[in-house]
PDB file of C-alpha atoms in Angstrom:
ATOM      1  CA  UNK L   1     -18.080  30.590  23.275  1.00  0.00           C
ATOM      2  CA  UNK L   2     -16.565  29.219  26.495  1.00  0.00           C
ATOM      3  CA  UNK L   3     -18.439  28.022  29.511  1.00  0.00           C
ATOM      4  CA  UNK L   4     -18.072  29.877  32.795  1.00  0.00           C
ATOM      5  CA  UNK L   5     -18.708  26.629  34.599  1.00  0.00           C
ATOM      6  CA  UNK L   6     -15.486  24.583  34.588  1.00  0.00           C
ATOM      7  CA  UNK L   7     -17.150  21.510  36.090  1.00  0.00           C
ATOM      8  CA  UNK L   8     -17.598  18.604  33.693  1.00  0.00           C
ATOM      9  CA  UNK L   9     -21.121  17.558  32.766  1.00  0.00           C
ATOM     10  CA  UNK L  10     -20.470  14.157  34.369  1.00  0.00           C
ATOM     11  CA  UNK L  11     -17.913  13.543  37.087  1.00  0.00           C
ATOM     12  CA  UNK L  12     -17.156   9.838  36.888  1.00  0.00           C
ATOM     13  CA  UNK L  13     -15.364   9.811  40.242  1.00  0.00           C
ATOM     14  CA  UNK L  14     -18.376  11.422  41.959  1.00  0.00           C
ATOM     15  CA  UNK L  15     -20.705   8.970  40.218  1.00  0.00           C
ATOM     16  CA  UNK L  16     -18.627   5.995  41.365  1.00  0.00           C
ATOM     17  CA  UNK L  17     -18.532   7.363  44.921  1.00  0.00           C
ATOM     18  CA  UNK L  18     -22.314   7.795  44.938  1.00  0.00           C
ATOM     19  CA  UNK L  19     -22.705   4.121  43.985  1.00  0.00           C
ATOM     20  CA  UNK L  20     -20.258   3.162  46.745  1.00  0.00           C
ATOM     21  CA  UNK L  21     -22.212   5.189  49.323  1.00  0.00           C
ATOM     22  CA  UNK L  22     -25.497   3.656  48.169  1.00  0.00           C
ATOM     23  CA  UNK L  23     -23.964   0.184  48.405  1.00  0.00           C
ATOM     24  CA  UNK L  24     -22.811   0.919  51.950  1.00  0.00           C
ATOM     25  CA  UNK L  25     -26.376   1.930  52.849  1.00  0.00           C
ATOM     26  CA  UNK L  26     -27.788  -1.267  51.404  1.00  0.00           C
ATOM     27  CA  UNK L  27     -25.106  -3.319  53.174  1.00  0.00           C
ATOM     28  CA  UNK L  28     -25.855  -1.571  56.488  1.00  0.00           C
ATOM     29  CA  UNK L  29     -29.570  -2.262  56.106  1.00  0.00           C
ATOM     30  CA  UNK L  30     -28.900  -5.915  55.217  1.00  0.00           C
ATOM     31  CA  UNK L  31     -26.740  -6.380  58.333  1.00  0.00           C
ATOM     32  CA  UNK L  32     -28.983  -4.515  60.784  1.00  0.00           C
ATOM     33  CA  UNK L  33     -32.547  -4.945  59.538  1.00  0.00           C
ATOM     34  CA  UNK L  34     -34.154  -8.390  59.716  1.00  0.00           C
ATOM     35  CA  UNK L  35     -37.149  -7.420  57.566  1.00  0.00           C
ATOM     36  CA  UNK L  36     -34.865  -6.236  54.752  1.00  0.00           C
ATOM     37  CA  UNK L  37     -33.133  -9.638  54.754  1.00  0.00           C
ATOM     38  CA  UNK L  38     -36.480 -11.466  54.786  1.00  0.00           C
ATOM     39  CA  UNK L  39     -37.883  -9.350  51.935  1.00  0.00           C
ATOM     40  CA  UNK L  40     -34.669  -9.760  49.923  1.00  0.00           C
ATOM     41  CA  UNK L  41     -34.629 -13.538  50.274  1.00  0.00           C
ATOM     42  CA  UNK L  42     -38.349 -13.883  49.542  1.00  0.00           C
ATOM     43  CA  UNK L  43     -37.944 -11.587  46.540  1.00  0.00           C
ATOM     44  CA  UNK L  44     -35.127 -13.736  45.170  1.00  0.00           C
ATOM     45  CA  UNK L  45     -37.267 -16.861  45.680  1.00  0.00           C
ATOM     46  CA  UNK L  46     -40.224 -15.270  43.878  1.00  0.00           C
ATOM     47  CA  UNK L  47     -38.048 -14.234  40.915  1.00  0.00           C
ATOM     48  CA  UNK L  48     -36.581 -17.745  40.782  1.00  0.00           C
ATOM     49  CA  UNK L  49     -40.057 -19.304  40.924  1.00  0.00           C
ATOM     50  CA  UNK L  50     -41.144 -17.006  38.107  1.00  0.00           C
ATOM     51  CA  UNK L  51     -38.270 -18.215  35.943  1.00  0.00           C
ATOM     52  CA  UNK L  52     -38.991 -21.856  36.776  1.00  0.00           C
ATOM     53  CA  UNK L  53     -42.672 -21.681  35.836  1.00  0.00           C
ATOM     54  CA  UNK L  54     -42.009 -19.393  32.863  1.00  0.00           C
ATOM     55  CA  UNK L  55     -44.121 -16.390  33.762  1.00  0.00           C
ATOM     56  CA  UNK L  56     -44.359 -13.866  30.952  1.00  0.00           C
ATOM     57  CA  UNK L  57     -41.833 -11.062  30.574  1.00  0.00           C
ATOM     58  CA  UNK L  58     -44.460  -8.509  31.610  1.00  0.00           C
ATOM     59  CA  UNK L  59     -45.372 -10.489  34.721  1.00  0.00           C
ATOM     60  CA  UNK L  60     -41.674 -10.935  35.550  1.00  0.00           C
ATOM     61  CA  UNK L  61     -41.149  -7.183  35.167  1.00  0.00           C
ATOM     62  CA  UNK L  62     -44.121  -6.517  37.460  1.00  0.00           C
ATOM     63  CA  UNK L  63     -42.714  -8.884  40.085  1.00  0.00           C
ATOM     64  CA  UNK L  64     -39.321  -7.172  39.891  1.00  0.00           C
ATOM     65  CA  UNK L  65     -41.000  -3.779  40.202  1.00  0.00           C
ATOM     66  CA  UNK L  66     -42.989  -4.609  43.339  1.00  0.00           C
ATOM     67  CA  UNK L  67     -40.051  -6.422  44.956  1.00  0.00           C
ATOM     68  CA  UNK L  68     -37.833  -3.423  44.257  1.00  0.00           C
ATOM     69  CA  UNK L  69     -40.518  -1.157  45.692  1.00  0.00           C
ATOM     70  CA  UNK L  70     -40.672  -3.121  48.927  1.00  0.00           C
ATOM     71  CA  UNK L  71     -36.879  -3.119  49.272  1.00  0.00           C
ATOM     72  CA  UNK L  72     -36.688   0.589  48.461  1.00  0.00           C
ATOM     73  CA  UNK L  73     -39.314   1.390  51.074  1.00  0.00           C
ATOM     74  CA  UNK L  74     -37.424  -0.737  53.625  1.00  0.00           C
ATOM     75  CA  UNK L  75     -34.338   1.387  52.942  1.00  0.00           C
ATOM     76  CA  UNK L  76     -36.334   4.608  53.362  1.00  0.00           C
ATOM     77  CA  UNK L  77     -37.918   3.248  56.536  1.00  0.00           C
ATOM     78  CA  UNK L  78     -34.478   2.487  57.957  1.00  0.00           C
ATOM     79  CA  UNK L  79     -33.242   5.975  57.081  1.00  0.00           C
ATOM     80  CA  UNK L  80     -36.281   7.562  58.760  1.00  0.00           C
ATOM     81  CA  UNK L  81     -35.864   5.425  61.869  1.00  0.00           C
ATOM     82  CA  UNK L  82     -32.173   6.354  62.149  1.00  0.00           C
ATOM     83  CA  UNK L  83     -33.007  10.033  61.611  1.00  0.00           C
ATOM     84  CA  UNK L  84     -35.616   9.987  64.371  1.00  0.00           C
ATOM     85  CA  UNK L  85     -33.189   8.195  66.694  1.00  0.00           C
ATOM     86  CA  UNK L  86     -30.593  10.860  65.952  1.00  0.00           C
ATOM     87  CA  UNK L  87     -32.989  13.655  66.889  1.00  0.00           C
ATOM     88  CA  UNK L  88     -34.267  12.178  70.139  1.00  0.00           C
ATOM     89  CA  UNK L  89     -33.218   9.311  72.366  1.00  0.00           C
ATOM     90  CA  UNK L  90     -36.147   9.718  74.743  1.00  0.00           C
ATOM     91  CA  UNK L  91     -39.598   8.275  74.132  1.00  0.00           C
ATOM     92  CA  UNK L  92     -41.764  10.750  72.286  1.00  0.00           C
ATOM     93  CA  UNK L  93     -45.167  10.046  70.804  1.00  0.00           C
ATOM     94  CA  UNK L  94     -44.253  12.041  67.685  1.00  0.00           C
ATOM     95  CA  UNK L  95     -41.164   9.886  67.112  1.00  0.00           C
ATOM     96  CA  UNK L  96     -43.236   6.719  67.531  1.00  0.00           C
ATOM     97  CA  UNK L  97     -45.800   7.961  65.038  1.00  0.00           C
ATOM     98  CA  UNK L  98     -43.113   8.760  62.453  1.00  0.00           C
ATOM     99  CA  UNK L  99     -41.597   5.293  62.820  1.00  0.00           C
ATOM    100  CA  UNK L 100     -44.971   3.562  62.794  1.00  0.00           C
ATOM    101  CA  UNK L 101     -46.169   5.418  59.701  1.00  0.00           C
ATOM    102  CA  UNK L 102     -42.955   4.596  57.818  1.00  0.00           C
ATOM    103  CA  UNK L 103     -43.296   0.937  58.818  1.00  0.00           C
ATOM    104  CA  UNK L 104     -46.944   1.074  57.747  1.00  0.00           C
ATOM    105  CA  UNK L 105     -45.903   2.279  54.296  1.00  0.00           C
ATOM    106  CA  UNK L 106     -43.643  -0.751  53.960  1.00  0.00           C
ATOM    107  CA  UNK L 107     -46.443  -3.023  55.120  1.00  0.00           C
ATOM    108  CA  UNK L 108     -48.989  -1.579  52.665  1.00  0.00           C
ATOM    109  CA  UNK L 109     -46.605  -2.027  49.738  1.00  0.00           C
ATOM    110  CA  UNK L 110     -45.602  -5.507  50.958  1.00  0.00           C
ATOM    111  CA  UNK L 111     -49.259  -6.547  50.986  1.00  0.00           C
ATOM    112  CA  UNK L 112     -49.605  -5.090  47.490  1.00  0.00           C
ATOM    113  CA  UNK L 113     -46.586  -7.126  46.376  1.00  0.00           C
ATOM    114  CA  UNK L 114     -48.099 -10.284  47.854  1.00  0.00           C
ATOM    115  CA  UNK L 115     -51.378  -9.615  46.018  1.00  0.00           C
ATOM    116  CA  UNK L 116     -49.476  -9.128  42.751  1.00  0.00           C
ATOM    117  CA  UNK L 117     -47.673 -12.419  43.397  1.00  0.00           C
ATOM    118  CA  UNK L 118     -50.930 -14.225  44.149  1.00  0.00           C
ATOM    119  CA  UNK L 119     -52.497 -12.813  40.994  1.00  0.00           C
ATOM    120  CA  UNK L 120     -49.597 -14.115  38.910  1.00  0.00           C
ATOM    121  CA  UNK L 121     -48.891 -17.449  40.614  1.00  0.00           C
ATOM    122  CA  UNK L 122     -52.276 -18.690  41.893  1.00  0.00           C
ATOM    123  CA  UNK L 123     -53.804 -19.488  38.481  1.00  0.00           C
ATOM    124  CA  UNK L 124     -50.711 -21.515  37.591  1.00  0.00           C
ATOM    125  CA  UNK L 125     -50.749 -23.351  40.923  1.00  0.00           C
ATOM    126  CA  UNK L 126     -54.440 -24.153  40.518  1.00  0.00           C
ATOM    127  CA  UNK L 127     -53.752 -25.375  36.998  1.00  0.00           C
ATOM    128  CA  UNK L 128     -51.051 -27.747  38.284  1.00  0.00           C
ATOM    129  CA  UNK L 129     -53.481 -29.384  40.734  1.00  0.00           C
ATOM    130  CA  UNK L 130     -56.365 -29.662  38.278  1.00  0.00           C
ATOM    131  CA  UNK L 131     -54.506 -31.634  35.631  1.00  0.00           C
TER     132      UNK L 131
END
């Protein structure tokens, strides 16, 4: 039995290109979005601090997950902002609301990430000062 579809199950060249395009998007966001740079640097510092104080593998995975979530939402926020800017260059309340809501989503998840970090690091910090 032969397949009517001549396309391969996996196109390695298309897969590589998709990674290149994604990398370009991340690079663009790094260059043009201050908050993405701040979140990236703070995330790297948190991961490093976790390694230094030997947080458990599960806690390390949780930190990586929330940091990745914040960075992912920053990328989505940037895409939404650029999309809105493409649609209208004039001030419109609807455009402001879209941008504000997307930024709010990043803020909510960033606060969640901070709370996760506090939950993991605070007991260890308290323990250091009570010895």
